Amino acid sequence: MSLLPDDGPGEALAQASRLREDLFDCLTARGDELFELVDALLCADGPVTSPVDLTLVAEHRRGHGAMYEALNHGSVDVPRLRQVLAGLPMPRAADGRLVLAVDVSTAAPPTLRPARTACSATSTVAADDPRISFIPGRPYSCVTALESGRTSWCQLLDAVRLRPEDDVTEVSAAQLRRVVEDLIEMGRWHVGDRGILIVFDAGYDAPRMTHLLAALPVEVLGRMRSDRVMRRPTPTLKEYALAYPQGGRPPKHGKEFRFAKPDTWGGSDEATAQVTDRYGTARAMARDRIHPRLTTRSAWIDHTGELPIIEGTLIRLQADRLPGGNDPLPLWLWSSATDLNSEDVDVRWQAFLRRFDIEHLFRLMKQTLGWTRPKLRTPEAGERWTWLIIAAHTQIRRPRGAAADLRRPWEKPAEPGRLTPARVRRGFRNLRPHLTCPARAPKPSTPVSGRPLGSKNRRPATRYGVGKTVKRPESIIERNRLRP
């Protein structure tokens, strides 16, 4: 995979100025305050602890009342902002294709908030003792464009809040369809280019996602659980006649392929070995046209007609060691592409390893930009805050070629062009005077009296219960029983 071309400082500042103008045009109501709030996010010293503290930053020229009014009643033209993000220069892989990653992260609000979902949170007490707890929060499905090499940079393209009744796979498929259509409309993908590679973790159903995105120029690459059971390629009529001379109905699926039983694997179609710095020798074995045996249950319960056979390439990746010193377990990947050669197999598993860069993005959004800090009452205000965070991160990414390394005495010097997002944000205050500022100056006004000092609040906030994921029927009998 290759890096983005390095722009000079002047060109980087010019691109950042054009981006700021486009972002301001997407703020359709109370845009001046929202834009200054984004500048305060970028120019604050240290991590953001609360939005009201941002009103004390010099770049924020309005009061805290205007800030709360903008978050509660402002407006962001999200479809237009999505197109602005899709029109930016995109990082590409070594073979010229776009690589997108999809993952879910939770913005955990406090106790008095509606439309929350019980979200899982993993806290590692010991190296071999991961514990999963459930917290109330608002999960967001985020789509990012991955860069190349080991980096903490990603380009955020979209974020959608998941509601308790949503099917994550269906919502993510609709989200990806919108992102891919925006990329095509903005000229980032043309007819004849390689298909866009979309990388998923084990929480998604990769074959079903392939079926939902069948009409798009994309390839699905997802991690599979190690206890899965899939099927080998369907035998041809000649192969079936040789194996069963007594005749009978030809099978629809091949023999079972159990991930946990090596005696069911058979021979591999492709095998590669790559020597890496972090994982030692990484050995990959690929088997072509492996597919799941679908049944009319769970996600396919409402499917009409004959169930499809979704074939792909199954890749088993085994490394010698892990950076933390733990014993590596085999990694199972499933790609919707077939007839892959050894070079294509290496490109797939290397692209999947880049998916973990999105975790650095979530850490920056939560710990540095304060994504989870505001105590917002409504989901709409939370979505506005999320898009302001995305706008701030995009502004960090564009002028990084002109940013200086303002490192702390205990930090190691960074290589040229290899500054982390947090270090670029640290020097954004020095870059801001060289960028356009479309926000208008505030007009003087007389503050309202507010509630009299010492009086009680007679309009307390409404309390809401924690929303839970809606349980869906697993079979047709259960679905018919639940219907009135």
mmCIF file of C-alpha atoms in Angstrom, residues 165-305:
data_model
loop_
_atom_site.group_PDB
_atom_site.id
_atom_site.type_symbol
_atom_site.label_atom_id
_atom_site.label_comp_id
_atom_site.label_asym_id
_atom_site.label_seq_id
_atom_site.Cartn_x
_atom_site.Cartn_y
_atom_site.Cartn_z
ATOM 1 C CA GLU A 165 -34.339 -1.547 16.807
ATOM 2 C CA ASP A 166 -31.743 -1.349 13.986
ATOM 3 C CA ASP A 167 -30.135 -4.309 12.272
ATOM 4 C CA VAL A 168 -26.432 -3.426 12.245
ATOM 5 C CA THR A 169 -25.748 -5.232 8.966
ATOM 6 C CA GLU A 170 -28.642 -3.601 7.121
ATOM 7 C CA VAL A 171 -27.836 -0.125 8.452
ATOM 8 C CA SER A 172 -24.147 -0.523 7.587
ATOM 9 C CA ALA A 173 -25.026 -1.758 4.093
ATOM 10 C CA ALA A 174 -27.241 1.284 3.454
ATOM 11 C CA GLN A 175 -24.518 3.517 4.860
ATOM 12 C CA LEU A 176 -21.859 1.981 2.612
ATOM 13 C CA ARG A 177 -24.127 2.251 -0.410
ATOM 14 C CA ARG A 178 -24.479 5.983 0.237
ATOM 15 C CA VAL A 179 -20.712 6.429 0.752
ATOM 16 C CA VAL A 180 -19.793 4.530 -2.418
ATOM 17 C CA GLU A 181 -22.333 6.480 -4.463
ATOM 18 C CA ASP A 182 -20.867 9.746 -3.121
ATOM 19 C CA LEU A 183 -17.345 8.594 -4.020
ATOM 20 C CA ILE A 184 -18.477 7.807 -7.558
ATOM 21 C CA GLU A 185 -20.365 11.102 -7.884
ATOM 22 C CA MET A 186 -17.365 13.114 -6.643
ATOM 23 C CA GLY A 187 -15.027 11.404 -9.124
ATOM 24 C CA ARG A 188 -13.023 9.291 -6.662
ATOM 25 C CA TRP A 189 -13.957 6.076 -8.485
ATOM 26 C CA HIS A 190 -14.386 5.586 -12.215
ATOM 27 C CA VAL A 191 -15.518 2.750 -14.426
ATOM 28 C CA GLY A 192 -12.524 0.502 -15.041
ATOM 29 C CA ASP A 193 -10.928 1.049 -11.623
ATOM 30 C CA ARG A 194 -10.414 -1.836 -9.252
ATOM 31 C CA GLY A 195 -13.302 -2.568 -6.939
ATOM 32 C CA ILE A 196 -13.413 -0.770 -3.592
ATOM 33 C CA LEU A 197 -12.228 -3.096 -0.823
ATOM 34 C CA ILE A 198 -14.386 -2.885 2.324
ATOM 35 C CA VAL A 199 -12.942 -4.427 5.488
ATOM 36 C CA PHE A 200 -15.101 -5.704 8.370
ATOM 37 C CA ASP A 201 -14.392 -7.252 11.737
ATOM 38 C CA ALA A 202 -15.991 -10.418 13.104
ATOM 39 C CA GLY A 203 -19.126 -8.603 14.294
ATOM 40 C CA TYR A 204 -20.476 -8.414 10.736
ATOM 41 C CA ASP A 205 -21.891 -11.141 8.518
ATOM 42 C CA ALA A 206 -19.562 -10.868 5.504
ATOM 43 C CA PRO A 207 -21.537 -13.158 3.130
ATOM 44 C CA ARG A 208 -24.778 -11.338 3.903
ATOM 45 C CA MET A 209 -23.046 -7.990 3.429
ATOM 46 C CA THR A 210 -21.854 -9.242 0.047
ATOM 47 C CA HIS A 211 -25.451 -10.046 -0.905
ATOM 48 C CA LEU A 212 -26.699 -6.606 0.210
ATOM 49 C CA LEU A 213 -23.933 -4.781 -1.702
ATOM 50 C CA ALA A 214 -24.112 -6.942 -4.821
ATOM 51 C CA ALA A 215 -24.916 -4.064 -7.207
ATOM 52 C CA LEU A 216 -21.928 -1.926 -6.143
ATOM 53 C CA PRO A 217 -18.317 -2.108 -7.409
ATOM 54 C CA VAL A 218 -17.041 -3.347 -4.046
ATOM 55 C CA GLU A 219 -15.308 -6.375 -2.569
ATOM 56 C CA VAL A 220 -16.114 -7.484 0.980
ATOM 57 C CA LEU A 221 -13.349 -8.718 3.272
ATOM 58 C CA GLY A 222 -14.382 -9.810 6.768
ATOM 59 C CA ARG A 223 -13.015 -11.754 9.688
ATOM 60 C CA MET A 224 -14.805 -14.989 10.563
ATOM 61 C CA ARG A 225 -15.199 -16.632 13.953
ATOM 62 C CA SER A 226 -12.979 -19.646 14.552
ATOM 63 C CA ASP A 227 -15.980 -21.927 15.227
ATOM 64 C CA ARG A 228 -17.697 -21.385 11.879
ATOM 65 C CA VAL A 229 -18.803 -24.213 9.599
ATOM 66 C CA MET A 230 -18.922 -23.481 5.877
ATOM 67 C CA ARG A 231 -19.191 -25.540 2.717
ATOM 68 C CA ARG A 232 -16.710 -26.496 0.045
ATOM 69 C CA PRO A 233 -17.444 -25.806 -3.660
ATOM 70 C CA THR A 234 -20.416 -27.542 -5.173
ATOM 71 C CA PRO A 235 -19.195 -30.584 -7.150
ATOM 72 C CA THR A 236 -19.814 -30.668 -10.862
ATOM 73 C CA LEU A 237 -22.070 -33.324 -12.376
ATOM 74 C CA LYS A 238 -19.030 -35.250 -13.601
ATOM 75 C CA GLU A 239 -17.384 -35.180 -10.151
ATOM 76 C CA TYR A 240 -20.637 -36.249 -8.522
ATOM 77 C CA ALA A 241 -21.117 -39.127 -10.996
ATOM 78 C CA LEU A 242 -17.614 -40.418 -10.291
ATOM 79 C CA ALA A 243 -18.089 -40.173 -6.521
ATOM 80 C CA TYR A 244 -21.612 -41.631 -6.482
ATOM 81 C CA PRO A 245 -22.027 -44.053 -9.428
ATOM 82 C CA GLN A 246 -25.338 -45.251 -7.997
ATOM 83 C CA GLY A 247 -26.846 -41.878 -8.913
ATOM 84 C CA GLY A 248 -29.184 -39.656 -6.952
ATOM 85 C CA ARG A 249 -30.003 -35.996 -6.694
ATOM 86 C CA PRO A 250 -26.896 -33.790 -7.111
ATOM 87 C CA PRO A 251 -26.060 -31.830 -3.932
ATOM 88 C CA LYS A 252 -26.467 -28.085 -3.727
ATOM 89 C CA HIS A 253 -23.414 -27.659 -1.486
ATOM 90 C CA GLY A 254 -20.066 -29.367 -1.155
ATOM 91 C CA LYS A 255 -18.718 -31.108 1.905
ATOM 92 C CA GLU A 256 -18.417 -29.362 5.258
ATOM 93 C CA PHE A 257 -15.457 -27.122 6.021
ATOM 94 C CA ARG A 258 -15.096 -26.871 9.799
ATOM 95 C CA PHE A 259 -12.640 -24.269 10.953
ATOM 96 C CA ALA A 260 -11.871 -26.232 14.132
ATOM 97 C CA LYS A 261 -11.256 -29.578 12.341
ATOM 98 C CA PRO A 262 -8.215 -29.604 10.037
ATOM 99 C CA ASP A 263 -9.186 -32.986 8.588
ATOM 100 C CA THR A 264 -12.096 -31.270 6.767
ATOM 101 C CA TRP A 265 -9.933 -28.624 5.113
ATOM 102 C CA GLY A 266 -8.337 -30.558 2.289
ATOM 103 C CA GLY A 267 -5.592 -28.993 0.214
ATOM 104 C CA SER A 268 -5.146 -25.250 -0.218
ATOM 105 C CA ASP A 269 -5.454 -23.517 -3.575
ATOM 106 C CA GLU A 270 -2.844 -20.855 -2.735
ATOM 107 C CA ALA A 271 -0.179 -20.653 -0.003
ATOM 108 C CA THR A 272 2.132 -17.735 0.789
ATOM 109 C CA ALA A 273 4.707 -16.827 3.441
ATOM 110 C CA GLN A 274 5.793 -13.272 4.250
ATOM 111 C CA VAL A 275 8.472 -12.229 6.764
ATOM 112 C CA THR A 276 7.303 -9.257 8.872
ATOM 113 C CA ASP A 277 8.937 -7.205 11.623
ATOM 114 C CA ARG A 278 6.131 -7.441 14.167
ATOM 115 C CA TYR A 279 4.669 -10.893 13.550
ATOM 116 C CA GLY A 280 7.601 -12.931 12.275
ATOM 117 C CA THR A 281 6.714 -15.161 9.357
ATOM 118 C CA ALA A 282 3.060 -14.807 8.383
ATOM 119 C CA ARG A 283 1.734 -17.838 6.507
ATOM 120 C CA ALA A 284 -1.501 -17.593 4.567
ATOM 121 C CA MET A 285 -3.454 -20.459 3.000
ATOM 122 C CA ALA A 286 -6.393 -19.709 0.706
ATOM 123 C CA ARG A 287 -9.221 -21.954 -0.411
ATOM 124 C CA ASP A 288 -11.427 -20.877 -3.283
ATOM 125 C CA ARG A 289 -15.252 -20.840 -3.494
ATOM 126 C CA ILE A 290 -15.961 -21.535 0.179
ATOM 127 C CA HIS A 291 -19.499 -20.489 1.055
ATOM 128 C CA PRO A 292 -21.993 -20.718 3.951
ATOM 129 C CA ARG A 293 -25.017 -22.974 3.850
ATOM 130 C CA LEU A 294 -27.874 -20.531 4.300
ATOM 131 C CA THR A 295 -31.196 -21.433 5.905
ATOM 132 C CA THR A 296 -34.478 -19.542 6.269
ATOM 133 C CA ARG A 297 -33.677 -18.433 9.805
ATOM 134 C CA SER A 298 -32.378 -15.381 11.621
ATOM 135 C CA ALA A 299 -31.343 -12.695 9.108
ATOM 136 C CA TRP A 300 -32.677 -14.675 6.113
ATOM 137 C CA ILE A 301 -36.110 -15.317 7.611
ATOM 138 C CA ASP A 302 -37.869 -12.817 5.310
ATOM 139 C CA HIS A 303 -35.995 -13.825 2.158
ATOM 140 C CA THR A 304 -38.297 -14.816 -0.689
ATOM 141 C CA GLY A 305 -37.291 -17.279 -3.359
#
